[in-house]
mmCIF file of C-alpha atoms in Angstrom:
data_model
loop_
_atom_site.group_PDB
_atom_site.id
_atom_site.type_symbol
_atom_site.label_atom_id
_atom_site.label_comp_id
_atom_site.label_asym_id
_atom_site.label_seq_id
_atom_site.Cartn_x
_atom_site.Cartn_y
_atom_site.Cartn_z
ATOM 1 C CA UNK A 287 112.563 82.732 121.168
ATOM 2 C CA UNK A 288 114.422 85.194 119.059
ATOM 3 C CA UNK A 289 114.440 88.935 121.022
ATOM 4 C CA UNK A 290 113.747 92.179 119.210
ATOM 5 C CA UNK A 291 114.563 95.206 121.075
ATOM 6 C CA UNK A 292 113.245 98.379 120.688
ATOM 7 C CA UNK A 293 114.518 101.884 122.261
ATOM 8 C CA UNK A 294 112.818 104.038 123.980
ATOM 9 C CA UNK A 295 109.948 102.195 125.687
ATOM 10 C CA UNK A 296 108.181 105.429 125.674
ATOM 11 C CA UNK A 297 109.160 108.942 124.383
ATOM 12 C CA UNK A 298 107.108 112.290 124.435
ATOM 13 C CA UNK A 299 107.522 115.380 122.216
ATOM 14 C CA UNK A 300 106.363 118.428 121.254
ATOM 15 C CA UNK A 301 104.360 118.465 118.042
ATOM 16 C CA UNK A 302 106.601 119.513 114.559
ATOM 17 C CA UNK A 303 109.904 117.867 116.469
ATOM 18 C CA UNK A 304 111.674 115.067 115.147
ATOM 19 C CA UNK A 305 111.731 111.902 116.610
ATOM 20 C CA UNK A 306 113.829 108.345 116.140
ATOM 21 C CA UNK A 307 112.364 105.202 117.237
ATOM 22 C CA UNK A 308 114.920 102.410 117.190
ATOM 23 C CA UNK A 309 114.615 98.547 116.762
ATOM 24 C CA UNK A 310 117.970 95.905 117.501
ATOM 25 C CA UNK A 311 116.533 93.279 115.227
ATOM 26 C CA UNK A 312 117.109 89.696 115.436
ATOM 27 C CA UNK A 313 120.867 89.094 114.404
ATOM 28 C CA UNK A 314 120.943 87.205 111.357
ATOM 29 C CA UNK A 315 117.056 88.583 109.954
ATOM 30 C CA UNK A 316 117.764 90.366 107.040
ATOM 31 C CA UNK A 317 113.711 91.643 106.919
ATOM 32 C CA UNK A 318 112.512 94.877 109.133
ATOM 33 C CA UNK A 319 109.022 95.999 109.299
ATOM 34 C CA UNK A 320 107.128 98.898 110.977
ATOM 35 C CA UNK A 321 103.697 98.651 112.338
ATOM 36 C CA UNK A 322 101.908 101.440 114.127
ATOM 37 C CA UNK A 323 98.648 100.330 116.401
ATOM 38 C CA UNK A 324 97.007 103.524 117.371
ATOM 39 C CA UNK A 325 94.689 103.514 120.587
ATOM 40 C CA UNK A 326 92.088 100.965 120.570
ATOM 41 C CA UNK A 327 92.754 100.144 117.222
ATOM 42 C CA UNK A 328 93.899 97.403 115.218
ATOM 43 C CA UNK A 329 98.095 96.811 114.347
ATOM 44 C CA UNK A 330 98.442 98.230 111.214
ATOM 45 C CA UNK A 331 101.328 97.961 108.629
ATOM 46 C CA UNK A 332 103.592 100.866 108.008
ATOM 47 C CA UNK A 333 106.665 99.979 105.866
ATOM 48 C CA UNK A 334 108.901 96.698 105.436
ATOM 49 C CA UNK A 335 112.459 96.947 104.829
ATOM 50 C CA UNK A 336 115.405 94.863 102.258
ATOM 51 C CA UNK A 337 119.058 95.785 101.741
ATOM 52 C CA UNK A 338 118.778 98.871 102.408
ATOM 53 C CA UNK A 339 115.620 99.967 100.225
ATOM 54 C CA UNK A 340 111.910 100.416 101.587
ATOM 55 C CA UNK A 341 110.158 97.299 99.653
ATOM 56 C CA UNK A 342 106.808 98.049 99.984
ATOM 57 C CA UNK A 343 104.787 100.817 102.304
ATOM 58 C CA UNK A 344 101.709 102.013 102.962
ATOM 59 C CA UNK A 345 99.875 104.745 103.269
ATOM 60 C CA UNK A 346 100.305 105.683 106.615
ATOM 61 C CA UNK A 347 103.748 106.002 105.597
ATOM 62 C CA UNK A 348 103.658 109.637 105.510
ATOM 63 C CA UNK A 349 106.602 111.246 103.342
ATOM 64 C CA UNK A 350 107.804 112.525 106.884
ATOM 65 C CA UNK A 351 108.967 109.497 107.634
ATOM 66 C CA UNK A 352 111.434 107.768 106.271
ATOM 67 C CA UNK A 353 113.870 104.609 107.569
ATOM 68 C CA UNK A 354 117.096 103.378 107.483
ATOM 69 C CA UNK A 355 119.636 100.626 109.229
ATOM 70 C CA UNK A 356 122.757 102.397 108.292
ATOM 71 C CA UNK A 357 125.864 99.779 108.596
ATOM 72 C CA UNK A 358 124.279 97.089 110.445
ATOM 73 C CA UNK A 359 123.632 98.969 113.296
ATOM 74 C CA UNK A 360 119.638 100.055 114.964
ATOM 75 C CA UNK A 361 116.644 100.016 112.055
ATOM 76 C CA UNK A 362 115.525 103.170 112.638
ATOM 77 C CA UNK A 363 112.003 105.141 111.776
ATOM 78 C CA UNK A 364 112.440 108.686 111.738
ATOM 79 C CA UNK A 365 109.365 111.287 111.632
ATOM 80 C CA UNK A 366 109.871 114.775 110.931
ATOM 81 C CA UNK A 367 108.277 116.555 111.801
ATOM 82 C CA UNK A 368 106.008 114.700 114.122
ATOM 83 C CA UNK A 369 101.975 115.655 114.221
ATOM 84 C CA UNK A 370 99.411 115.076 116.850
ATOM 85 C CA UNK A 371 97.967 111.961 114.886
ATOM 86 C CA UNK A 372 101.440 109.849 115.239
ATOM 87 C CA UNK A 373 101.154 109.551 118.682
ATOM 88 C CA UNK A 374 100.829 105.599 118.836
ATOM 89 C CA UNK A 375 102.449 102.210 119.183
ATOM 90 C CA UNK A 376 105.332 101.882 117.304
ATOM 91 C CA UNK A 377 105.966 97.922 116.710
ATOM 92 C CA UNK A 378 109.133 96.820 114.702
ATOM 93 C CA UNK A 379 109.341 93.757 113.533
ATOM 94 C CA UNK A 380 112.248 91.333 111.622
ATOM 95 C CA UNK A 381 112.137 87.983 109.794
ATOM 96 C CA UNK A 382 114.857 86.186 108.122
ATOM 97 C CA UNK A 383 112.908 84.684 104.930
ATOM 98 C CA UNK A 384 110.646 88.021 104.157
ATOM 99 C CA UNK A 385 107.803 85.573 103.094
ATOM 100 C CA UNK A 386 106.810 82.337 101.716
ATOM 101 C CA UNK A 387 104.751 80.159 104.119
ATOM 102 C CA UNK A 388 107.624 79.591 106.830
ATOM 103 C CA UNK A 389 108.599 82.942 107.664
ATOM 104 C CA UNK A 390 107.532 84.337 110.751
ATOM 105 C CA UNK A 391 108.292 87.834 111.762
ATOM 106 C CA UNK A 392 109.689 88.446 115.243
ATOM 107 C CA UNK A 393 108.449 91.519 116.870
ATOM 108 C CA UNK A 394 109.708 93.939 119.378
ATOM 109 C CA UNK A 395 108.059 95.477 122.811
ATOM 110 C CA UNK A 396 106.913 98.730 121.029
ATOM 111 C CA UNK A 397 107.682 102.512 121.527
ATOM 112 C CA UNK A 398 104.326 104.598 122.608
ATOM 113 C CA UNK A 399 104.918 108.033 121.214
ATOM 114 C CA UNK A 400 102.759 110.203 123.137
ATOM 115 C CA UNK A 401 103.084 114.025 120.460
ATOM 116 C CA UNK A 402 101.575 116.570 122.053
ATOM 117 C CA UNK B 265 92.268 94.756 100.548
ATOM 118 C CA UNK B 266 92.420 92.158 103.721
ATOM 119 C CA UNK B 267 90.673 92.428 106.886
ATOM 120 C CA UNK B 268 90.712 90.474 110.220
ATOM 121 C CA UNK B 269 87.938 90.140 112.547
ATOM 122 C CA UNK B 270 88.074 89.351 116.409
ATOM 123 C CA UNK B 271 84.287 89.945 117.485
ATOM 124 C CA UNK B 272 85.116 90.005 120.912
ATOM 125 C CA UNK B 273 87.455 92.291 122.660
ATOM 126 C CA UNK B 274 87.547 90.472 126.209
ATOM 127 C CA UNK B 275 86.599 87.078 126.706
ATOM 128 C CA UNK B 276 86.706 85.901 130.289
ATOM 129 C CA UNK B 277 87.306 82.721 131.912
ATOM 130 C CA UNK B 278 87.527 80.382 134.589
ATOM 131 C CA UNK B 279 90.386 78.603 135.352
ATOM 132 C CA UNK B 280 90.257 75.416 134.074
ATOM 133 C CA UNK B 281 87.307 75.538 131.412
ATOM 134 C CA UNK B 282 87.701 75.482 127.971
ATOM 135 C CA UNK B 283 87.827 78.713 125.822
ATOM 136 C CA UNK B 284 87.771 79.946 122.404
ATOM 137 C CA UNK B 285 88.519 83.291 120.476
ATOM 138 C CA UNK B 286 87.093 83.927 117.166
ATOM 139 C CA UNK B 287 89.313 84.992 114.450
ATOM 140 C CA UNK B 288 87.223 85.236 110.771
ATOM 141 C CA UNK B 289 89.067 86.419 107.656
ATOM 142 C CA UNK B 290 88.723 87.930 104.249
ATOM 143 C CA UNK B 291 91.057 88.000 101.651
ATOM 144 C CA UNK B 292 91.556 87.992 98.031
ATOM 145 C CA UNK B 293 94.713 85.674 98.131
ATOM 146 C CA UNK B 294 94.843 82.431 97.205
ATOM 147 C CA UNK B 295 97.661 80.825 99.654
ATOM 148 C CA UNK B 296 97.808 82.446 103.171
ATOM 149 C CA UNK B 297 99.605 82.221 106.239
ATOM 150 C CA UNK B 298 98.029 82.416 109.409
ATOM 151 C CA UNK B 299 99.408 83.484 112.781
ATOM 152 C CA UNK B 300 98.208 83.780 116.427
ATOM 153 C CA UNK B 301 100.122 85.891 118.427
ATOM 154 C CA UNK B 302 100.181 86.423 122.434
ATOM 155 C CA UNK B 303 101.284 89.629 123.910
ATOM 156 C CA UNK B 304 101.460 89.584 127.662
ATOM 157 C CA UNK B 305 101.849 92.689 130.141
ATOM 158 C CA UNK B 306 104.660 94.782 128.865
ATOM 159 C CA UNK B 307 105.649 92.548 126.580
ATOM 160 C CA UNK B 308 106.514 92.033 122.812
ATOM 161 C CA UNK B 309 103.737 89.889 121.016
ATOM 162 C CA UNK B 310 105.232 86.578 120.074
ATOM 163 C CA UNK B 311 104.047 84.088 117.468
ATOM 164 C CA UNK B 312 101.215 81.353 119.392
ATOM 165 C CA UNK B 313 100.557 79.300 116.268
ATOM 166 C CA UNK B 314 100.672 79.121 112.475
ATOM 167 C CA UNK B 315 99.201 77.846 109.905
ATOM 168 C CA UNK B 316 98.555 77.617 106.271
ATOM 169 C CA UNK B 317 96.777 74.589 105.391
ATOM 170 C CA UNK B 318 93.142 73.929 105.017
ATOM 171 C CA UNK B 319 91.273 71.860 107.949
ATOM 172 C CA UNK B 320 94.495 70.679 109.613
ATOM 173 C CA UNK B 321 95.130 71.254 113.268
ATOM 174 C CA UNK B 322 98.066 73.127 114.065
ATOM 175 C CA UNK B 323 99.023 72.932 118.426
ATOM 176 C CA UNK B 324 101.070 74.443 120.668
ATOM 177 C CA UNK B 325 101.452 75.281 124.024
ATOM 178 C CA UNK B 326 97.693 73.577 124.791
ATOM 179 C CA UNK B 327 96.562 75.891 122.018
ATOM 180 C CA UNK B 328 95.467 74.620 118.746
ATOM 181 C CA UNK B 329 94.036 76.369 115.837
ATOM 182 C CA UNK B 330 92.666 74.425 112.652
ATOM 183 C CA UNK B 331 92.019 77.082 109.180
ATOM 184 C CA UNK B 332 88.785 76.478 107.870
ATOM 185 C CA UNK B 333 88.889 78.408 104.107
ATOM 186 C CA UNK B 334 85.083 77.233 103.886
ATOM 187 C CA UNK B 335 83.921 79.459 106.804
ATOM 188 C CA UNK B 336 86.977 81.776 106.416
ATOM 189 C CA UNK B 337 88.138 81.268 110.125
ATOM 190 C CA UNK B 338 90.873 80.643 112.258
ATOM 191 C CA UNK B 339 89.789 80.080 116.169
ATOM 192 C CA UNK B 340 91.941 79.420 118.563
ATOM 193 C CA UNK B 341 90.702 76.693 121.294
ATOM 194 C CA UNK B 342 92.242 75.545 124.563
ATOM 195 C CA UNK B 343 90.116 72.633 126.664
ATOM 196 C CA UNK B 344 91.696 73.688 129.876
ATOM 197 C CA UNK B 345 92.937 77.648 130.524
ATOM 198 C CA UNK B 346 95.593 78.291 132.880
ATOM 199 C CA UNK B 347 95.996 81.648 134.228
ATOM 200 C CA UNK B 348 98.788 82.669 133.232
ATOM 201 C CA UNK B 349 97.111 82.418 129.954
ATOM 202 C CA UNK B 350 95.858 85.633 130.781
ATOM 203 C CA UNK B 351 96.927 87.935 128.176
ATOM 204 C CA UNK B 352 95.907 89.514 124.624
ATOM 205 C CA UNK B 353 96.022 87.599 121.379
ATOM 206 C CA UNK B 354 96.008 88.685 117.663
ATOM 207 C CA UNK B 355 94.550 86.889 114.869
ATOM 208 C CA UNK B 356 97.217 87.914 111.766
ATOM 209 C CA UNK B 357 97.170 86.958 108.150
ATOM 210 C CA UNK B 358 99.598 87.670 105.555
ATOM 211 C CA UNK B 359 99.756 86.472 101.575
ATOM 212 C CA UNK B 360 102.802 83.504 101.434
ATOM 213 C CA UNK B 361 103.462 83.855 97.962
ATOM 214 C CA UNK B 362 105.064 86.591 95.985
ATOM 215 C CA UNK B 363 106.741 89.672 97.951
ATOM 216 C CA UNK B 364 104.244 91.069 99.302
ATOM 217 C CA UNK B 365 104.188 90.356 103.405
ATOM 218 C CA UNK B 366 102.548 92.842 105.449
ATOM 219 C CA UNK B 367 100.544 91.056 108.043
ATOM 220 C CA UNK B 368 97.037 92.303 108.524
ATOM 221 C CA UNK B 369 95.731 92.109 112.340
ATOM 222 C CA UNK B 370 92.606 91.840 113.874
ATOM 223 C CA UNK B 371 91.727 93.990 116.973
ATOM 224 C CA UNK B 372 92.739 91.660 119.539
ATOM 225 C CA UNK B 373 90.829 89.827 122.411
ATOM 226 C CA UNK B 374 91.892 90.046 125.779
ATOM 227 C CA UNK B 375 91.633 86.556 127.562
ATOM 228 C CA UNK B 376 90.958 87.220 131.221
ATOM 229 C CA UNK B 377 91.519 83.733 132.922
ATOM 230 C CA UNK B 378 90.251 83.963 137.104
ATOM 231 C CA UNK B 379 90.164 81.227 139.810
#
């Protein structure tokens, strides 16, 4: 099925650094989401993503963070700067419809951001 | 808002017996869709099954699923696991109407299928 790719597999960093996750969505989606599944927890929505404007976030979407898929190129979630309670699973996700009954969104392998 | 529920967080198996995780929803929408999703070892989770109409049986890969509004549930059933079904499974749910599609998750169940 369709392949999202997500870079780095794992990353650790010193707490108040920044840090970028990046997602290669699937080529013609034109939807990007962010999930973030904390230890033993549930998958939990973060922030989805439109022509270039956040649609809709929650609020685990801190205001340091903040995303962006400038020219095409990697969807990116950027936190800065980065406290112990992000450390987590960082899931992106894309979809080509961005709802309605037959969309289905397409989800990557995850970064685990370990902030210590 | 929504919530999921998967009551159990490992369910184990023997090859070749039927199994079945519980997924049980609530949610304040009136049309939903509703996804199973597999993640195996190092992997991405990829979609399983979906569905979004009352009482009909949705199948695939062995798997089926049938969305039951009246009991609020969405279990997913195979008569025969395999085991390289071995792996964990979300129960998702998202509104399919309007702009607003953030899937909700349950916790996930791992499926531990031995010989």
């Amino acid at each position: 099925g369709p392949k999202v790719l997500q870079i780095p597999s794992h990353q650790i960093i010193d707490m108040g650094q920044m840090v970028t996750l990046n997602c290669d969505p699937v080529s013609n989606h034109l939807y990007f989401y962010w999930y973030k599944q904390i230890l033993g927890q549930q998958m939990e929505f973060l922030v989805n993503f439109y022509n270039g404007k956040v649609m809709e976030k929650s609020k685990l979407f801190k205001d340091q963070f903040s995303v962006e898929r400038p020219d095409g190129s990697y969807f990116t979630l950027k936190i800065q700067p980065t406290a112990l309670e992000d450390s987590a699973v960082y899931f992106c996700a894309s979809s080509l419809l961005g709802g309605g009954i037959q969309d289905t969104q397409y989800f990557g392998p995850g970064t685990r951001l370990l902030v210590l | 808002g929504d919530s999921v529920t998967q009551t159990e967080g490992l369910v184990t198996v023997t090859e070749g017996l039927p199994v079945k995780l519980n997924c049980t929803y609530q949610t304040t929408y009136l049309t939903i869709a509703f996804f199973w999703y597999v993640q195996y070892l190092n992997e991405a989770p990829q979609v399983l099954l979906k569905s979004s109409t009352d009482n009909k049986r949705t199948e695939h890969q062995g798997f089926h699923a049938t969305l039951h509004k009246s009991s609020s549930s969405f279990h997913l059933q195979k008569s025969s696991a395999q085991l390289s079904d071995s792996a964990l499974y979300y129960c998702a749910l998202r509104p399919a109407t309007g702009g607003n599609n953030k899937l909700t998750f349950g916790q996930g169940t791992v499926l531990s299928v031995i010989p």
